[in-house]
Tab-separated table of C-alpha atoms in Angstrom:
chain	number	residue	atom	x	y	z
A	92	MET	CA	-139.456	123.287	-95.851
A	93	GLU	CA	-139.897	119.811	-94.362
A	94	PHE	CA	-143.401	118.672	-93.505
A	95	ALA	CA	-142.004	116.742	-90.540
A	96	ASP	CA	-141.112	120.054	-88.881
A	97	PHE	CA	-144.806	120.868	-88.542
A	98	ILE	CA	-146.118	117.415	-87.594
A	99	ARG	CA	-145.619	117.405	-83.843
A	100	THR	CA	-147.769	114.312	-83.270
A	101	PRO	CA	-147.852	112.092	-86.380
A	102	LYS	CA	-150.001	109.414	-84.721
A	103	CYS	CA	-152.589	109.590	-81.969
A	104	ASP	CA	-154.639	106.724	-80.515
A	105	ARG	CA	-157.930	106.873	-78.629
A	106	VAL	CA	-159.430	109.421	-80.989
A	107	VAL	CA	-163.199	109.599	-81.497
A	108	LEU	CA	-164.484	110.820	-84.863
A	109	HIS	CA	-167.908	112.462	-85.132
A	110	GLN	CA	-169.472	112.818	-88.582
A	111	PRO	CA	-172.950	114.051	-89.539
A	112	LEU	CA	-175.571	111.290	-89.668
A	113	CYS	CA	-173.008	108.666	-88.573
A	114	PRO	CA	-172.349	107.022	-85.202
A	115	PRO	CA	-169.100	108.014	-83.427
A	116	LEU	CA	-166.021	105.985	-84.363
A	117	ASP	CA	-163.123	105.097	-82.067
A	118	GLY	CA	-159.768	104.775	-83.757
A	119	THR	CA	-156.361	106.155	-84.596
A	120	LEU	CA	-155.480	109.443	-86.248
A	121	CYS	CA	-152.414	109.674	-88.494
A	122	ILE	CA	-151.087	112.878	-90.032
A	123	THR	CA	-148.909	112.951	-93.159
A	124	GLY	CA	-147.556	115.846	-95.179
A	125	HIS	CA	-150.722	116.083	-97.292
A	126	HIS	CA	-153.497	114.160	-95.507
A	127	PHE	CA	-154.869	113.331	-92.135
A	128	ILE	CA	-156.175	109.786	-91.950
A	129	PHE	CA	-158.569	108.339	-89.401
A	130	SER	CA	-158.849	104.546	-89.121
A	131	SER	CA	-161.272	102.675	-86.886
A	132	ARG	CA	-158.774	99.775	-86.701
A	133	GLN	CA	-161.537	97.175	-86.619
A	134	GLU	CA	-162.032	94.007	-88.665
A	135	GLU	CA	-163.989	95.919	-91.264
A	136	ALA	CA	-161.905	99.028	-90.804
A	137	GLN	CA	-163.408	102.329	-91.817
A	138	GLU	CA	-160.986	104.978	-93.015
A	139	VAL	CA	-161.475	108.670	-93.593
A	140	TRP	CA	-158.883	110.520	-95.692
A	141	VAL	CA	-158.894	114.312	-95.816
A	142	LEU	CA	-156.484	116.347	-97.920
A	143	HIS	CA	-155.047	119.259	-95.929
A	144	ARG	CA	-155.902	121.665	-98.753
A	145	MET	CA	-159.551	120.599	-98.384
A	146	ILE	CA	-159.630	122.111	-94.883
A	147	ASP	CA	-161.378	125.470	-94.775
A	148	GLY	CA	-160.960	126.069	-91.056
A	149	VAL	CA	-159.921	124.456	-87.773
A	150	GLU	CA	-161.756	125.219	-84.533
A	151	ARG	CA	-160.329	124.303	-81.116
A	152	ARG	CA	-162.736	123.250	-78.366
A	153	PRO	CA	-160.586	122.650	-75.250
A	154	ASN	CA	-161.889	120.510	-72.411
A	155	GLY	CA	-159.563	121.289	-69.526
A	156	MET	CA	-156.970	118.656	-68.680
A	157	MET	CA	-158.892	116.000	-70.616
A	158	GLY	CA	-157.788	117.384	-73.963
A	159	GLY	CA	-160.487	118.683	-76.268
A	160	ALA	CA	-162.206	118.491	-79.622
A	161	VAL	CA	-160.880	119.721	-82.961
A	162	ALA	CA	-163.626	120.685	-85.419
A	163	VAL	CA	-162.390	120.449	-89.013
A	164	LYS	CA	-164.544	122.399	-91.464
A	165	CYS	CA	-163.937	121.164	-95.016
A	166	LYS	CA	-164.397	122.960	-98.320
A	167	ASP	CA	-166.896	120.300	-99.424
A	168	LEU	CA	-169.151	121.416	-96.508
A	169	ARG	CA	-168.321	118.460	-94.271
A	170	VAL	CA	-167.644	119.132	-90.590
A	171	LEU	CA	-165.549	116.451	-88.849
A	172	VAL	CA	-165.052	116.617	-85.089
A	173	LEU	CA	-162.095	114.800	-83.504
A	174	ASP	CA	-162.208	114.136	-79.756
A	175	ILE	CA	-158.571	113.950	-78.617
A	176	TYR	CA	-157.441	112.742	-75.216
A	177	GLY	CA	-154.592	114.689	-73.630
A	178	VAL	CA	-153.809	118.407	-73.643
A	179	GLU	CA	-150.479	118.076	-75.469
A	180	GLU	CA	-151.876	115.848	-78.194
A	181	PHE	CA	-154.898	118.133	-78.584
A	182	ASN	CA	-152.775	121.267	-79.058
A	183	ASN	CA	-150.238	119.526	-81.300
A	184	ILE	CA	-152.853	118.132	-83.680
A	185	ALA	CA	-154.792	121.390	-83.865
A	186	HIS	CA	-151.591	123.348	-84.570
A	187	THR	CA	-150.467	120.847	-87.232
A	188	LEU	CA	-153.774	120.926	-89.105
A	189	GLU	CA	-153.884	124.724	-88.963
A	190	THR	CA	-150.355	124.976	-90.354
A	191	LEU	CA	-150.546	122.342	-93.103
A	192	SER	CA	-153.910	123.593	-94.350
A	193	ASN	CA	-152.421	127.053	-94.917
A	194	VAL	CA	-149.288	126.242	-96.909
A	195	ASP	CA	-149.101	128.832	-99.691
A	196	ASP	CA	-146.264	127.410	-101.797
A	197	ILE	CA	-147.967	125.636	-104.709
A	198	ARG	CA	-144.867	123.474	-105.213
A	199	LEU	CA	-145.664	121.780	-101.907
A	200	ALA	CA	-149.145	120.762	-103.054
A	201	TYR	CA	-150.053	117.077	-103.221
A	202	PRO	CA	-149.980	116.694	-107.056
A	203	PHE	CA	-146.255	117.535	-107.049
A	204	PHE	CA	-145.564	114.626	-104.673
A	205	PHE	CA	-148.027	112.047	-106.023
A	206	ARG	CA	-146.461	109.109	-107.837
A	207	SER	CA	-148.801	107.180	-110.106
A	208	ASN	CA	-148.652	103.374	-110.247
A	209	LEU	CA	-150.000	103.183	-113.794
A	210	GLY	CA	-146.649	102.047	-115.129
A	211	GLY	CA	-146.519	104.351	-118.125
A	212	GLU	CA	-149.571	102.987	-119.923
A	213	ASP	CA	-150.453	104.428	-123.300
A	214	ASP	CA	-153.886	105.924	-122.656
A	215	TRP	CA	-154.505	106.418	-126.376
A	216	SER	CA	-154.524	102.646	-126.872
A	217	GLU	CA	-157.168	102.110	-124.169
A	218	PHE	CA	-159.971	103.270	-126.458
A	219	SER	CA	-160.351	102.358	-130.104
A	220	THR	CA	-162.979	104.151	-132.157
A	221	GLU	CA	-163.021	101.299	-134.673
A	222	HIS	CA	-163.646	98.703	-131.951
A	223	GLU	CA	-166.195	100.681	-129.925
A	224	PHE	CA	-168.312	101.662	-132.929
A	225	SER	CA	-167.794	98.542	-135.071
A	226	LYS	CA	-171.278	97.211	-134.288
A	227	LEU	CA	-172.846	100.526	-135.266
A	228	ILE	CA	-170.895	100.791	-138.515
A	229	LEU	CA	-171.755	97.216	-139.515
A	230	SER	CA	-175.453	97.530	-138.676
A	231	SER	CA	-176.089	100.916	-140.260
A	232	ASP	CA	-174.925	102.700	-143.385
A	233	GLU	CA	-175.825	106.088	-141.903
A	234	TRP	CA	-172.509	106.474	-140.072
A	235	ARG	CA	-168.853	106.092	-140.939
A	236	ILE	CA	-165.468	106.467	-139.244
A	237	SER	CA	-163.425	109.387	-140.519
A	238	HIS	CA	-159.644	109.578	-140.105
A	239	LEU	CA	-159.577	113.192	-141.215
A	240	ASN	CA	-158.023	114.250	-137.896
A	241	SER	CA	-155.244	111.627	-137.890
A	242	ASP	CA	-152.573	114.316	-137.498
A	243	PHE	CA	-154.695	116.569	-135.201
A	244	LYS	CA	-154.497	119.410	-137.709
A	245	VAL	CA	-158.255	119.801	-138.097
A	246	CYS	CA	-159.016	119.817	-134.353
A	247	GLU	CA	-156.374	119.605	-131.636
A	248	SER	CA	-158.855	118.437	-128.986
A	249	TYR	CA	-160.504	115.626	-130.992
A	250	PRO	CA	-159.121	112.076	-131.356
A	251	ARG	CA	-157.602	110.783	-134.573
A	252	SER	CA	-160.782	108.914	-135.541
A	253	VAL	CA	-164.326	110.259	-135.247
A	254	VAL	CA	-167.774	108.988	-136.232
A	255	VAL	CA	-169.750	111.202	-138.616
A	256	PRO	CA	-172.738	110.811	-140.977
A	257	SER	CA	-171.853	108.802	-144.093
A	258	SER	CA	-173.361	111.393	-146.409
A	259	VAL	CA	-170.844	114.059	-145.324
A	260	THR	CA	-167.435	113.946	-147.000
A	261	ASP	CA	-164.099	114.786	-145.397
A	262	GLU	CA	-163.844	117.914	-147.550
A	263	GLU	CA	-167.172	119.080	-146.163
A	264	LEU	CA	-166.006	118.288	-142.624
A	265	ILE	CA	-163.028	120.610	-143.115
A	266	ARG	CA	-165.370	123.456	-144.024
A	267	VAL	CA	-167.553	122.668	-141.007
A	268	ALA	CA	-164.461	122.712	-138.762
A	269	LEU	CA	-163.565	126.188	-140.054
A	270	PHE	CA	-167.079	127.311	-139.104
A	271	ARG	CA	-166.861	125.947	-135.536
A	272	HIS	CA	-164.835	127.367	-132.647
A	273	GLY	CA	-161.607	125.410	-132.174
A	274	GLY	CA	-162.441	123.231	-135.180
A	275	ARG	CA	-164.760	121.076	-133.066
A	276	PHE	CA	-167.285	120.031	-135.702
A	277	PRO	CA	-170.275	117.850	-134.664
A	278	VAL	CA	-169.277	114.203	-134.084
A	279	LEU	CA	-171.123	111.213	-132.672
A	280	SER	CA	-170.538	110.593	-128.957
A	281	TYR	CA	-173.279	108.074	-128.120
A	282	ARG	CA	-175.971	106.030	-129.839
A	283	HIS	CA	-178.745	104.142	-128.070
A	284	ASP	CA	-179.952	100.778	-129.344
A	285	LYS	CA	-183.268	102.413	-130.252
A	286	GLY	CA	-181.513	104.922	-132.477
A	287	SER	CA	-181.296	108.011	-130.270
A	288	ILE	CA	-177.971	109.782	-130.687
A	289	LEU	CA	-175.848	112.360	-128.896
A	290	LEU	CA	-173.434	114.596	-130.785
A	291	ARG	CA	-170.933	117.081	-129.397
A	292	SER	CA	-169.427	120.199	-130.935
A	293	SER	CA	-168.407	123.763	-130.167
A	294	GLN	CA	-170.404	126.876	-130.983
A	295	PRO	CA	-170.236	128.489	-134.425
A	296	MET	CA	-167.678	131.225	-134.994
A	297	THR	CA	-168.785	134.816	-134.494
A	298	GLY	CA	-170.036	136.863	-137.383
A	299	ASN	CA	-173.138	138.700	-138.481
A	300	GLN	CA	-175.648	136.158	-139.784
A	301	ARG	CA	-172.886	133.708	-140.679
A	302	ARG	CA	-173.972	130.287	-141.862
A	303	CYS	CA	-172.323	127.206	-143.284
A	304	ARG	CA	-174.303	124.956	-145.597
A	305	GLU	CA	-171.986	122.015	-144.942
A	306	ASP	CA	-172.645	122.415	-141.217
A	307	GLU	CA	-176.379	122.468	-141.839
A	308	LYS	CA	-176.042	119.367	-144.026
A	309	LEU	CA	-174.197	117.517	-141.255
A	310	ILE	CA	-176.807	118.356	-138.597
A	311	ASN	CA	-179.692	117.464	-140.894
A	312	ALA	CA	-177.994	114.179	-141.822
A	313	ALA	CA	-177.656	113.326	-138.132
A	314	LEU	CA	-181.366	113.979	-137.602
A	315	GLY	CA	-182.120	111.563	-140.439
A	316	SER	CA	-185.122	111.349	-142.706
A	317	SER	CA	-187.621	110.318	-140.025
A	318	GLY	CA	-188.708	113.894	-139.426
A	319	GLN	CA	-188.148	113.619	-135.670
A	320	LYS	CA	-187.104	116.702	-133.749
A	321	GLY	CA	-183.627	117.175	-132.373
A	322	TYR	CA	-182.472	119.121	-129.346
A	323	ILE	CA	-179.575	121.587	-129.402
A	324	ILE	CA	-178.275	122.013	-125.851
A	325	ASP	CA	-176.177	125.148	-125.345
A	326	THR	CA	-174.031	124.468	-122.266
A	327	ARG	CA	-172.824	128.049	-121.995
A	328	THR	CA	-174.457	130.203	-119.328
A	329	GLN	CA	-177.535	132.017	-120.559
A	330	ASN	CA	-175.901	135.446	-120.213
A	331	LEU	CA	-172.849	134.364	-122.203
A	332	ALA	CA	-174.949	132.715	-124.882
A	333	MET	CA	-177.209	135.748	-125.252
A	334	SER	CA	-174.284	138.190	-125.370
A	335	ALA	CA	-172.765	136.159	-128.217
A	336	LYS	CA	-176.037	135.709	-130.060
A	337	VAL	CA	-175.061	138.107	-132.849
A	338	GLY	CA	-173.289	135.376	-134.751
A	339	ASN	CA	-172.103	132.323	-132.870
A	340	TYR	CA	-175.288	130.408	-132.330
A	341	ILE	CA	-177.302	128.066	-134.507
A	342	ARG	CA	-180.189	129.630	-136.341
A	343	GLN	CA	-183.110	127.223	-136.165
A	344	ALA	CA	-184.412	128.484	-139.506
A	345	HIS	CA	-181.445	126.774	-141.170
A	346	ARG	CA	-182.153	123.414	-139.519
A	347	LYS	CA	-184.921	120.866	-139.537
A	348	PRO	CA	-187.606	121.468	-136.888
A	349	GLY	CA	-186.068	121.162	-133.450
A	350	HIS	CA	-185.790	122.694	-130.023
A	351	VAL	CA	-183.008	124.895	-128.652
A	352	SER	CA	-182.362	124.888	-124.901
A	353	GLN	CA	-180.065	127.665	-123.656
A	354	GLY	CA	-177.775	127.335	-120.640
A	355	SER	CA	-178.718	123.771	-119.748
């Protein structure tokens, strides 16, 4: 299949675009294999790009020999109306948008044709745990950088280096990883200058009244000795969290005083 076979009018001038809460724009409409593009063609040109797969429906509003309007209803709830001059152009554009927005073959989707200009950059080198957390490590002895996951054997979805409480050893981290789903033991994600922290992890593994003292030690070490409360945010839906509550949730009785928020 060639996209050109369906694009009867690849370019159309004298098109007026109507958008909600915006004044009408005069410009040019261009249609490619994966997008339709409207450009106002002014000094400070305004462009609107819409992926064909974002189109939920196309409505034709003919206006006799003058042409008509094509209402494009998008999946992000936008409704764009294109006033098109000329009957032939009106029918061609409406037919093209209807056809290209209903292509079923996934191999013709935009990601299979997109060519990145990144030049083969190594994304792993863009972020260095040692560099990003160097100030924290130097200013506080409460945290350390662990290279336990250097070969990704402990957790496939964690980086090679992670920040954990200094009082927890790598051997204890291994036991915590065995207690957590996917091996995602609690690690530091963010620390505010005032000392507030954000950790991420997965839920505990299922099991009747299962507990892991090393896991409890890690959480309590993160809370520190100040006695302040911590918040455990369960990002699962409330129904899913409650249905799994037999074993894979954190019992507050095994932690320092805190607050558990389900389904946030």
